[in-house]
Coordinates of N, CA, C and O in Angstrom, one line a residue:
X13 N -10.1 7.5 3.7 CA -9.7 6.5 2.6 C -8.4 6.0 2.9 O -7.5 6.8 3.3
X14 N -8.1 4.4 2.7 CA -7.0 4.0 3.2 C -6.2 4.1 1.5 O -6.6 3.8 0.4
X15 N -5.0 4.6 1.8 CA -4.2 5.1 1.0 C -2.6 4.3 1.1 O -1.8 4.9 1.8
X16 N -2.2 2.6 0.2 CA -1.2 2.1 1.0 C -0.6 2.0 -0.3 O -1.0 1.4 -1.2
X17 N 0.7 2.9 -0.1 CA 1.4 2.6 -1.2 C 2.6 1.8 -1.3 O 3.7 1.7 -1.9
X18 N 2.0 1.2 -0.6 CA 3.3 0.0 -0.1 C 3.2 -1.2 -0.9 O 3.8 -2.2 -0.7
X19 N 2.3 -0.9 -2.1 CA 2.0 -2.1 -2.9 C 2.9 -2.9 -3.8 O 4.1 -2.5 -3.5
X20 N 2.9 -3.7 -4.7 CA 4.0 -4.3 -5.1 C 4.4 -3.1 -6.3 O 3.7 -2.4 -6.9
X21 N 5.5 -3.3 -6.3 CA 5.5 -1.9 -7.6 C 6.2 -3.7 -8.8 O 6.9 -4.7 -8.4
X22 N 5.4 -3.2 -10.3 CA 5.6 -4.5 -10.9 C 6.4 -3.3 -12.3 O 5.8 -2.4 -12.8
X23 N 7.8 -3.7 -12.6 CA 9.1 -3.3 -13.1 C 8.8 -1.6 -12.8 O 9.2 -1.0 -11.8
X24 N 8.1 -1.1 -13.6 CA 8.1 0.4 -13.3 C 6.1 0.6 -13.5 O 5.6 1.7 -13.8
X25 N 5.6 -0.4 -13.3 CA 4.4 -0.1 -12.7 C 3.7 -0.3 -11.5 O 3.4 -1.4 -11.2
X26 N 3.5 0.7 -10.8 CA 3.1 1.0 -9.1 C 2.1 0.0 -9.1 O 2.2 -0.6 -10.2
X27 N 1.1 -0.4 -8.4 CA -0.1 -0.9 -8.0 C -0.6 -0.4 -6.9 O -0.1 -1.0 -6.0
X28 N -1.3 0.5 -6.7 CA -1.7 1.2 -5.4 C -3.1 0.9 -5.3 O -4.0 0.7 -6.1
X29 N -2.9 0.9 -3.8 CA -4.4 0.7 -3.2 C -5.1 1.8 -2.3 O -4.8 2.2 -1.2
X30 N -6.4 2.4 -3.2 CA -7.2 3.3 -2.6 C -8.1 2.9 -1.9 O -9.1 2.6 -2.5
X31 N -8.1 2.8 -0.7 CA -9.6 2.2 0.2 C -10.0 1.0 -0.2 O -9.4 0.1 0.4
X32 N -11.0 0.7 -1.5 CA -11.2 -0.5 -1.8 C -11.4 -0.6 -3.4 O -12.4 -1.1 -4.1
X33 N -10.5 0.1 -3.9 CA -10.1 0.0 -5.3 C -8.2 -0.1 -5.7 O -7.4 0.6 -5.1
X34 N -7.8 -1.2 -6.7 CA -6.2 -0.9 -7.1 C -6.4 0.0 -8.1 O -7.6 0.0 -8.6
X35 N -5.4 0.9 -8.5 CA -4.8 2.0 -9.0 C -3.8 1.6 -9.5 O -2.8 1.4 -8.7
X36 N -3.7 1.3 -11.1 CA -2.7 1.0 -11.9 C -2.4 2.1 -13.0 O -3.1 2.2 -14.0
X37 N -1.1 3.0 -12.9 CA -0.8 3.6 -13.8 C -0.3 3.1 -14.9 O 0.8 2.5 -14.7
X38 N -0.5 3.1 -16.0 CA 0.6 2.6 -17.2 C 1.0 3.7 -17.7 O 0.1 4.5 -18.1
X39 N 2.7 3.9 -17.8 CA 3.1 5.1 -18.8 C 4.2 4.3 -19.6 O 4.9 3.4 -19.1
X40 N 4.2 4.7 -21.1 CA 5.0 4.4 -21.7 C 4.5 3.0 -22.3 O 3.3 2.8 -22.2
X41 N 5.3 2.1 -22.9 CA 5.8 0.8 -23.9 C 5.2 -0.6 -22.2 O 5.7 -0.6 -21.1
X42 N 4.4 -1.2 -22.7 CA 4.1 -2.4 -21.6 C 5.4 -3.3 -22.3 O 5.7 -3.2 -23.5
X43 N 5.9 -4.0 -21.8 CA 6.5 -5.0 -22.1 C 6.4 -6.5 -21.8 O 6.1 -6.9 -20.6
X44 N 6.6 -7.5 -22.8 CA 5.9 -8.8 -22.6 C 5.7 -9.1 -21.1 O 4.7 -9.4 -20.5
X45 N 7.5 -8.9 -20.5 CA 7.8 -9.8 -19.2 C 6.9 -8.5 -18.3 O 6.0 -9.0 -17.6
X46 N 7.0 -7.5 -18.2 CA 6.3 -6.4 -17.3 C 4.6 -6.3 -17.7 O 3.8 -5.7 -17.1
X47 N 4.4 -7.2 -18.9 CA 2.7 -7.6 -18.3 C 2.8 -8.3 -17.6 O 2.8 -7.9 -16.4
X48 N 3.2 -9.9 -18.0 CA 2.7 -11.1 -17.2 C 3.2 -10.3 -15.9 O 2.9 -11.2 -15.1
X49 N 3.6 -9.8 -15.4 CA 4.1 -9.8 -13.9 C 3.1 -9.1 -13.3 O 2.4 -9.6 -12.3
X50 N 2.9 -7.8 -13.8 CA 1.6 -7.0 -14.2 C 0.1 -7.8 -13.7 O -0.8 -7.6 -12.8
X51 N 0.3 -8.7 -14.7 CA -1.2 -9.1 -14.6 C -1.3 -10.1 -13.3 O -2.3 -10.1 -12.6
X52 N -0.1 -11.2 -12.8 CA 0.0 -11.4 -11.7 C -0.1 -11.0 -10.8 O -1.1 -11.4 -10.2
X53 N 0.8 -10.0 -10.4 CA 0.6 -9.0 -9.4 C -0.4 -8.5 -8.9 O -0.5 -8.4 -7.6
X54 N -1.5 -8.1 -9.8 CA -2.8 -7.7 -10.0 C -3.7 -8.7 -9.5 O -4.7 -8.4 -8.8
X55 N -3.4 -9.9 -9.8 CA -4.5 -11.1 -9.7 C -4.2 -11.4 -7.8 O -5.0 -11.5 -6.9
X56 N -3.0 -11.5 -7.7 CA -2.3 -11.4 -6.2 C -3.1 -10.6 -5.1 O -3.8 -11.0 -4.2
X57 N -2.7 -9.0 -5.7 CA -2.9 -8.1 -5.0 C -5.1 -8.4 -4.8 O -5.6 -8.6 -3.7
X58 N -5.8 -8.4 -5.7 CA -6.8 -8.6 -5.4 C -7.4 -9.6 -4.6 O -8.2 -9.3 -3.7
X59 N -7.2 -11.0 -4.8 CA -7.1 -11.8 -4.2 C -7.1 -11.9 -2.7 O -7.9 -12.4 -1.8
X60 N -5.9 -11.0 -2.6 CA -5.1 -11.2 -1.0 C -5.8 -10.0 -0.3 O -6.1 -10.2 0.9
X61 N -6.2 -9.0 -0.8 CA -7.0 -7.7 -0.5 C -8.1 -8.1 -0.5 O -8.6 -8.2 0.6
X62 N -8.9 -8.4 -1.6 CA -10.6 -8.9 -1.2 C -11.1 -7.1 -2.4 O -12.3 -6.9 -2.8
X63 N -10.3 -6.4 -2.7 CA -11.3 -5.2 -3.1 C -11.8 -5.5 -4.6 O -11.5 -6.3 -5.4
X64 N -12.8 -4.4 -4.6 CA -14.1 -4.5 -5.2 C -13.5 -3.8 -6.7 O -14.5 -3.9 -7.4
X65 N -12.9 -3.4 -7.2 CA -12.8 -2.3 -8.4 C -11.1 -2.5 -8.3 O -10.4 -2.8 -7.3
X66 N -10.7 -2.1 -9.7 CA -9.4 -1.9 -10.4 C -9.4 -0.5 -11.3 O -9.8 -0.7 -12.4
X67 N -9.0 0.5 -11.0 CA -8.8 1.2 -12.5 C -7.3 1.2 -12.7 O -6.4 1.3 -11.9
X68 N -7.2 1.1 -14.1 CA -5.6 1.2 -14.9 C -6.0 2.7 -15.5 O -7.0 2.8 -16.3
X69 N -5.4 3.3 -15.3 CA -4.8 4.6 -15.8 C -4.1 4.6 -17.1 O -2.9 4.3 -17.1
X70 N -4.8 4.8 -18.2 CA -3.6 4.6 -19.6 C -3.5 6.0 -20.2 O -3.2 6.2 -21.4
X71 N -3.7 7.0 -19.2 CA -3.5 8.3 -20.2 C -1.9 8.6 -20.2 O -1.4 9.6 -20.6
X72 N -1.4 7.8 -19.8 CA 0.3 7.8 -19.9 C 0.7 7.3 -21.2 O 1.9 7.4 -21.6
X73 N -0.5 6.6 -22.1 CA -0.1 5.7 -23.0 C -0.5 6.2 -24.4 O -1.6 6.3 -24.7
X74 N 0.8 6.6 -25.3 CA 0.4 7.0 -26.4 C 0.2 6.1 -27.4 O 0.1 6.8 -28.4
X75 N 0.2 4.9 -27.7 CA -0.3 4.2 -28.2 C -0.7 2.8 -28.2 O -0.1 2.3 -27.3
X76 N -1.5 2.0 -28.7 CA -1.7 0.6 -28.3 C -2.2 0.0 -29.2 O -3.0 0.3 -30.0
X77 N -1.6 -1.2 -29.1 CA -1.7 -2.1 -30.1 C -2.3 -3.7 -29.7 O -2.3 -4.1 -28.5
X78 N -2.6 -4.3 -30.4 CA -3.6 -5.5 -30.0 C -2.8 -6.6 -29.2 O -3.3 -7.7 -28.9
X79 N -1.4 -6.2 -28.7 CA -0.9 -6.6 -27.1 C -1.4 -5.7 -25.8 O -1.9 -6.1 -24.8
X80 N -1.2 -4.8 -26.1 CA -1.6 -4.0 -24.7 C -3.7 -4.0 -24.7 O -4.5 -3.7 -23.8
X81 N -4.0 -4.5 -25.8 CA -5.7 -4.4 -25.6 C -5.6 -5.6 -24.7 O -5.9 -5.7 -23.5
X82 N -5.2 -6.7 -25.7 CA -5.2 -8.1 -24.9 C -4.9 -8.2 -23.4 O -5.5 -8.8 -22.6
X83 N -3.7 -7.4 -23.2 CA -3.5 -7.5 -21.3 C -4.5 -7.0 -20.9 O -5.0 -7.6 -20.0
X84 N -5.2 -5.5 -21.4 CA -6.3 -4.8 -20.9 C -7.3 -6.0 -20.8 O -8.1 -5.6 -19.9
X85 N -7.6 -6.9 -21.1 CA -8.8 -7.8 -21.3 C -8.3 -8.6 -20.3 O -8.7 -8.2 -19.2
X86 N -7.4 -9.8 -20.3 CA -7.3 -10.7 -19.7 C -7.1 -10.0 -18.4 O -7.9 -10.7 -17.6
X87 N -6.5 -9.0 -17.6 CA -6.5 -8.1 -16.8 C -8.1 -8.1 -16.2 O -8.3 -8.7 -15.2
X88 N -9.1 -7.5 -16.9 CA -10.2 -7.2 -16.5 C -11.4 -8.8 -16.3 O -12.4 -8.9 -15.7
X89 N -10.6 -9.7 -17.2 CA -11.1 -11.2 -16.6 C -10.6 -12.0 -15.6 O -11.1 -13.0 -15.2
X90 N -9.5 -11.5 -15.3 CA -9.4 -12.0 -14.2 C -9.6 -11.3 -12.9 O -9.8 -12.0 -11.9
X91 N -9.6 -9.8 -13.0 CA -10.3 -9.5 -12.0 C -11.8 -9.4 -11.8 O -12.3 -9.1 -10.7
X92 N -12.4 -9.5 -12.6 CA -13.6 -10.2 -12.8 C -13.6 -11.5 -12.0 O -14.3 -11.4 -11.0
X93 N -13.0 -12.7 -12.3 CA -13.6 -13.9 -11.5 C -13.1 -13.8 -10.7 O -13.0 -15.0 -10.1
X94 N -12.4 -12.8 -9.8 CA -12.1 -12.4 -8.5 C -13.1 -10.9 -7.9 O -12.7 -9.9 -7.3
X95 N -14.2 -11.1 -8.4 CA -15.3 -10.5 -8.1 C -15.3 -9.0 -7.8 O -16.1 -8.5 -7.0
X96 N -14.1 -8.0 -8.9 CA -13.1 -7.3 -9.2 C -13.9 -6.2 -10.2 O -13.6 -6.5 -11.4
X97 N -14.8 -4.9 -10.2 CA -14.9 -4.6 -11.4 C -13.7 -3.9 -12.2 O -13.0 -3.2 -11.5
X98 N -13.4 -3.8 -13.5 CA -12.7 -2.9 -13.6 C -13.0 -1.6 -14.7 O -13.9 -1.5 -15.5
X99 N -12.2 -0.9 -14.4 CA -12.4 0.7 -15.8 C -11.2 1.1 -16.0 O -10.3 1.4 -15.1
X100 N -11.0 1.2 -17.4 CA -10.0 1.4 -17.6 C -10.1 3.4 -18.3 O -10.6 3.7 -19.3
X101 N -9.3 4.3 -17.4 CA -9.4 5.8 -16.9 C -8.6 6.4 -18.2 O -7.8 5.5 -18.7
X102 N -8.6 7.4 -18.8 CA -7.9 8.5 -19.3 C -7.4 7.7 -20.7 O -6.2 7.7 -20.9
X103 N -8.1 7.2 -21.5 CA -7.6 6.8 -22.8 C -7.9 8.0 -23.8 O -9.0 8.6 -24.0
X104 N -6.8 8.1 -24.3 CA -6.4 9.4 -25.9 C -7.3 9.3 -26.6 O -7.9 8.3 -26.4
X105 N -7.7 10.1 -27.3 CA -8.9 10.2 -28.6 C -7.7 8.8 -29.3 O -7.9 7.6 -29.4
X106 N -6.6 9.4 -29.8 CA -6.3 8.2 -30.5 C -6.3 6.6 -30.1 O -6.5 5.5 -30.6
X107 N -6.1 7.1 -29.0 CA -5.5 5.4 -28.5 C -7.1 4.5 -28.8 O -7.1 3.3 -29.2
X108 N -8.2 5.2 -28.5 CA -9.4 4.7 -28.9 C -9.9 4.8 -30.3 O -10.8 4.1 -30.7
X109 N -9.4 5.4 -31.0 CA -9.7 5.2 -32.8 C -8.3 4.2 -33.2 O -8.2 3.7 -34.3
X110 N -7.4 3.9 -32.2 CA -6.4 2.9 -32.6 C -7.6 1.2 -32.4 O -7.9 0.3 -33.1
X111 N -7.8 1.5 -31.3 CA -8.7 0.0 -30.7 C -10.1 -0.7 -31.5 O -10.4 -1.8 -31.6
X112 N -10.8 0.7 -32.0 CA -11.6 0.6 -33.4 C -11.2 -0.2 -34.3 O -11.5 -1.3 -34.6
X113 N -10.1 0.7 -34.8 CA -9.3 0.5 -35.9 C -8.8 -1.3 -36.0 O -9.3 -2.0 -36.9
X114 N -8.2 -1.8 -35.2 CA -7.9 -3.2 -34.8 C -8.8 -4.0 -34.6 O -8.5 -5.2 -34.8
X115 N -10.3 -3.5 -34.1 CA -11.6 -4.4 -34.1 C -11.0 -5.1 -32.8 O -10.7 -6.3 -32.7
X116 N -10.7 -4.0 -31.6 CA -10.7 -4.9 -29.9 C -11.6 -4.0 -29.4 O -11.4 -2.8 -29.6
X117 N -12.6 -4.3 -28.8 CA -14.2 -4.0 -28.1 C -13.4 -4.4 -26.8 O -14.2 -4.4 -25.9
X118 N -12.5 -4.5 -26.4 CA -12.5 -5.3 -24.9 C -13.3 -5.6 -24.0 O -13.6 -4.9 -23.1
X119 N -13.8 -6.9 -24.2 CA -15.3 -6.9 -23.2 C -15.1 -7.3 -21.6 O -14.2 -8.0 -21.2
X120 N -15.9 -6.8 -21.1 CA -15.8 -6.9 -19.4 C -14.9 -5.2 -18.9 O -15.0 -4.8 -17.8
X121 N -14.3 -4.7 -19.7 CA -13.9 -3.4 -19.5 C -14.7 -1.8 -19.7 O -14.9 -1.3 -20.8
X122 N -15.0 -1.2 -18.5 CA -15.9 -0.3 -18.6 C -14.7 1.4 -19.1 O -13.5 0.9 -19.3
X123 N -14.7 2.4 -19.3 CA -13.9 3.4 -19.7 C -14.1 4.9 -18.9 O -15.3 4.9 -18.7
X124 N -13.7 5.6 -18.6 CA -13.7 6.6 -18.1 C -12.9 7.8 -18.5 O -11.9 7.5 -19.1
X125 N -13.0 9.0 -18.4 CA -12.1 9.9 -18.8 C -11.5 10.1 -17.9 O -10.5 10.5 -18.4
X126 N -11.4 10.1 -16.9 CA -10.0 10.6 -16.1 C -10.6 9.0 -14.6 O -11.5 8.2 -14.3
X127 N -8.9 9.6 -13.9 CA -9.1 8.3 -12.7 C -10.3 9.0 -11.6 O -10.7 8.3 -10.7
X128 N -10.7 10.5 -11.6 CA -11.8 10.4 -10.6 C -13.1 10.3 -10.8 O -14.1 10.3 -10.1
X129 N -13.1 10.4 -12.5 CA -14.7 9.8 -13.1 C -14.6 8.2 -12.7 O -15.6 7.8 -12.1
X130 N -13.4 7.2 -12.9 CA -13.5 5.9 -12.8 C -13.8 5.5 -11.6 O -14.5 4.5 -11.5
X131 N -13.2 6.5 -10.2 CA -13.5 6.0 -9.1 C -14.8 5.8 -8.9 O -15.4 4.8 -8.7
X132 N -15.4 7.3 -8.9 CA -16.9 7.4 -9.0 C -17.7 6.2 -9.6 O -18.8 5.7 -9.3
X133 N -16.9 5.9 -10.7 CA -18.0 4.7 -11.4 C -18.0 3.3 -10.6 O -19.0 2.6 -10.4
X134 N -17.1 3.1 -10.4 CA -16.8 2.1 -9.2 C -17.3 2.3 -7.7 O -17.4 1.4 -6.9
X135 N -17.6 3.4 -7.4 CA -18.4 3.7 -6.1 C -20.1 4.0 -6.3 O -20.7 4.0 -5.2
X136 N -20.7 4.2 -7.3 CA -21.9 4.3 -7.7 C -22.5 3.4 -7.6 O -21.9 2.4 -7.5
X137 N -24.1 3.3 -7.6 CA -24.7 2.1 -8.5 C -25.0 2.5 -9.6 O -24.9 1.7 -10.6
X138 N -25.6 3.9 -9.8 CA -26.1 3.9 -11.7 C -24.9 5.2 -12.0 O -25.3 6.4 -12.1
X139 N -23.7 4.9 -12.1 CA -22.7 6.1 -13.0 C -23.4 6.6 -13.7 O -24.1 7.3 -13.1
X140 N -23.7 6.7 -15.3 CA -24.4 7.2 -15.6 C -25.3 8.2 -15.1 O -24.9 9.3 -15.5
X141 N -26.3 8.3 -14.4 CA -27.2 9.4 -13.6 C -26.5 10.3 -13.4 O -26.6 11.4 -13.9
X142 N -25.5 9.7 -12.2 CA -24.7 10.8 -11.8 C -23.9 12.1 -12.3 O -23.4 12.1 -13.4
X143 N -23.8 13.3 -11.3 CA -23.1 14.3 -12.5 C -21.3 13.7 -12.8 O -20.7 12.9 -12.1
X144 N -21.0 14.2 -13.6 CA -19.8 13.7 -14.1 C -19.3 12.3 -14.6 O -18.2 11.7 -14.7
X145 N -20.6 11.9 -15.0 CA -20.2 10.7 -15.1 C -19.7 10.3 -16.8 O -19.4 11.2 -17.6
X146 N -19.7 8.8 -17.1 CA -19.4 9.1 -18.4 C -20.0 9.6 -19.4 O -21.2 9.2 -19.4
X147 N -19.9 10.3 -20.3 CA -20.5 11.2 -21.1 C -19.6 11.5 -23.0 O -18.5 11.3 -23.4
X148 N -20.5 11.8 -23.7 CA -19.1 11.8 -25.1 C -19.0 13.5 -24.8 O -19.9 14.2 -24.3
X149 N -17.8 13.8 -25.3 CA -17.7 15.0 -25.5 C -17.5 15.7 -26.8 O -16.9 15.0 -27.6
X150 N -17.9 16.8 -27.2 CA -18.3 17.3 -28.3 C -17.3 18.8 -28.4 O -17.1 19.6 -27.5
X151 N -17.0 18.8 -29.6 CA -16.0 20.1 -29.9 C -16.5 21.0 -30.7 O -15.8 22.1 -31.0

């Protein structure tokens, strides 16, 4: 697996490239100017690379609000019409009863519990079947 971390890092978000997926962590507060740059970057980096899959990592993120849904979206449509799937890995029980709560579905965005269920889902054809794949969990 080609592993280049030499990617653009956008204010204090990395963009790394796994073989033929980017790897976006978010931790903490997105900020206006550190999306748009974000979502550039993103649009850049796929483009110029040609890969197939995006996951953003939000288990860094304790909360969100119907800015950070909206980058999640426009994010995942534009890597969409750059023939891009994406999943977005490791969201909070809350951060997803926050996204309810607000009425954002984010469409074209698939979800995962952690970043090596998302890869999997992006390297699959039917995730689902597969073991570990996405699943609800029960307490």
């Amino acid at each position: 697996m080609n592993h280049d971390l030499s990617g653009p890092v956008t204010g204090h978000v990395p963009v790394l490239r796994l073989g033929d997926v980017l790897l976006v962590t978010l931790q903490g507060d997105l900020h206006d100017s550190t999306a748009q740059q974000l979502q550039q970057d993103i649009g850049e980096t796929v483009a110029g690379t040609g890969v197939s899959g995006l996951v953003i990592d939000i288990s860094g993120v304790e909360m969100v609000d119907s800015f950070l849904g909206r980058v999640l979206a426009e994010i995942a449509a534009r890597a969409s019409l750059l023939a891009a799937r994406t999943v977005v890995a490791g969201m909070r029980p809350a951060v997803a009863i926050t996204l309810v709560e607000l009425g954002l579905t984010l469409p074209g965005l698939r979800t995962a519990l952690s970043t090596e269920v998302a890869m999997d889902l992006l390297a699959g054809s039917d995730p689902a079947s597969r073991s570990g794949g996405p699943r609800q969990e029960s307490r």
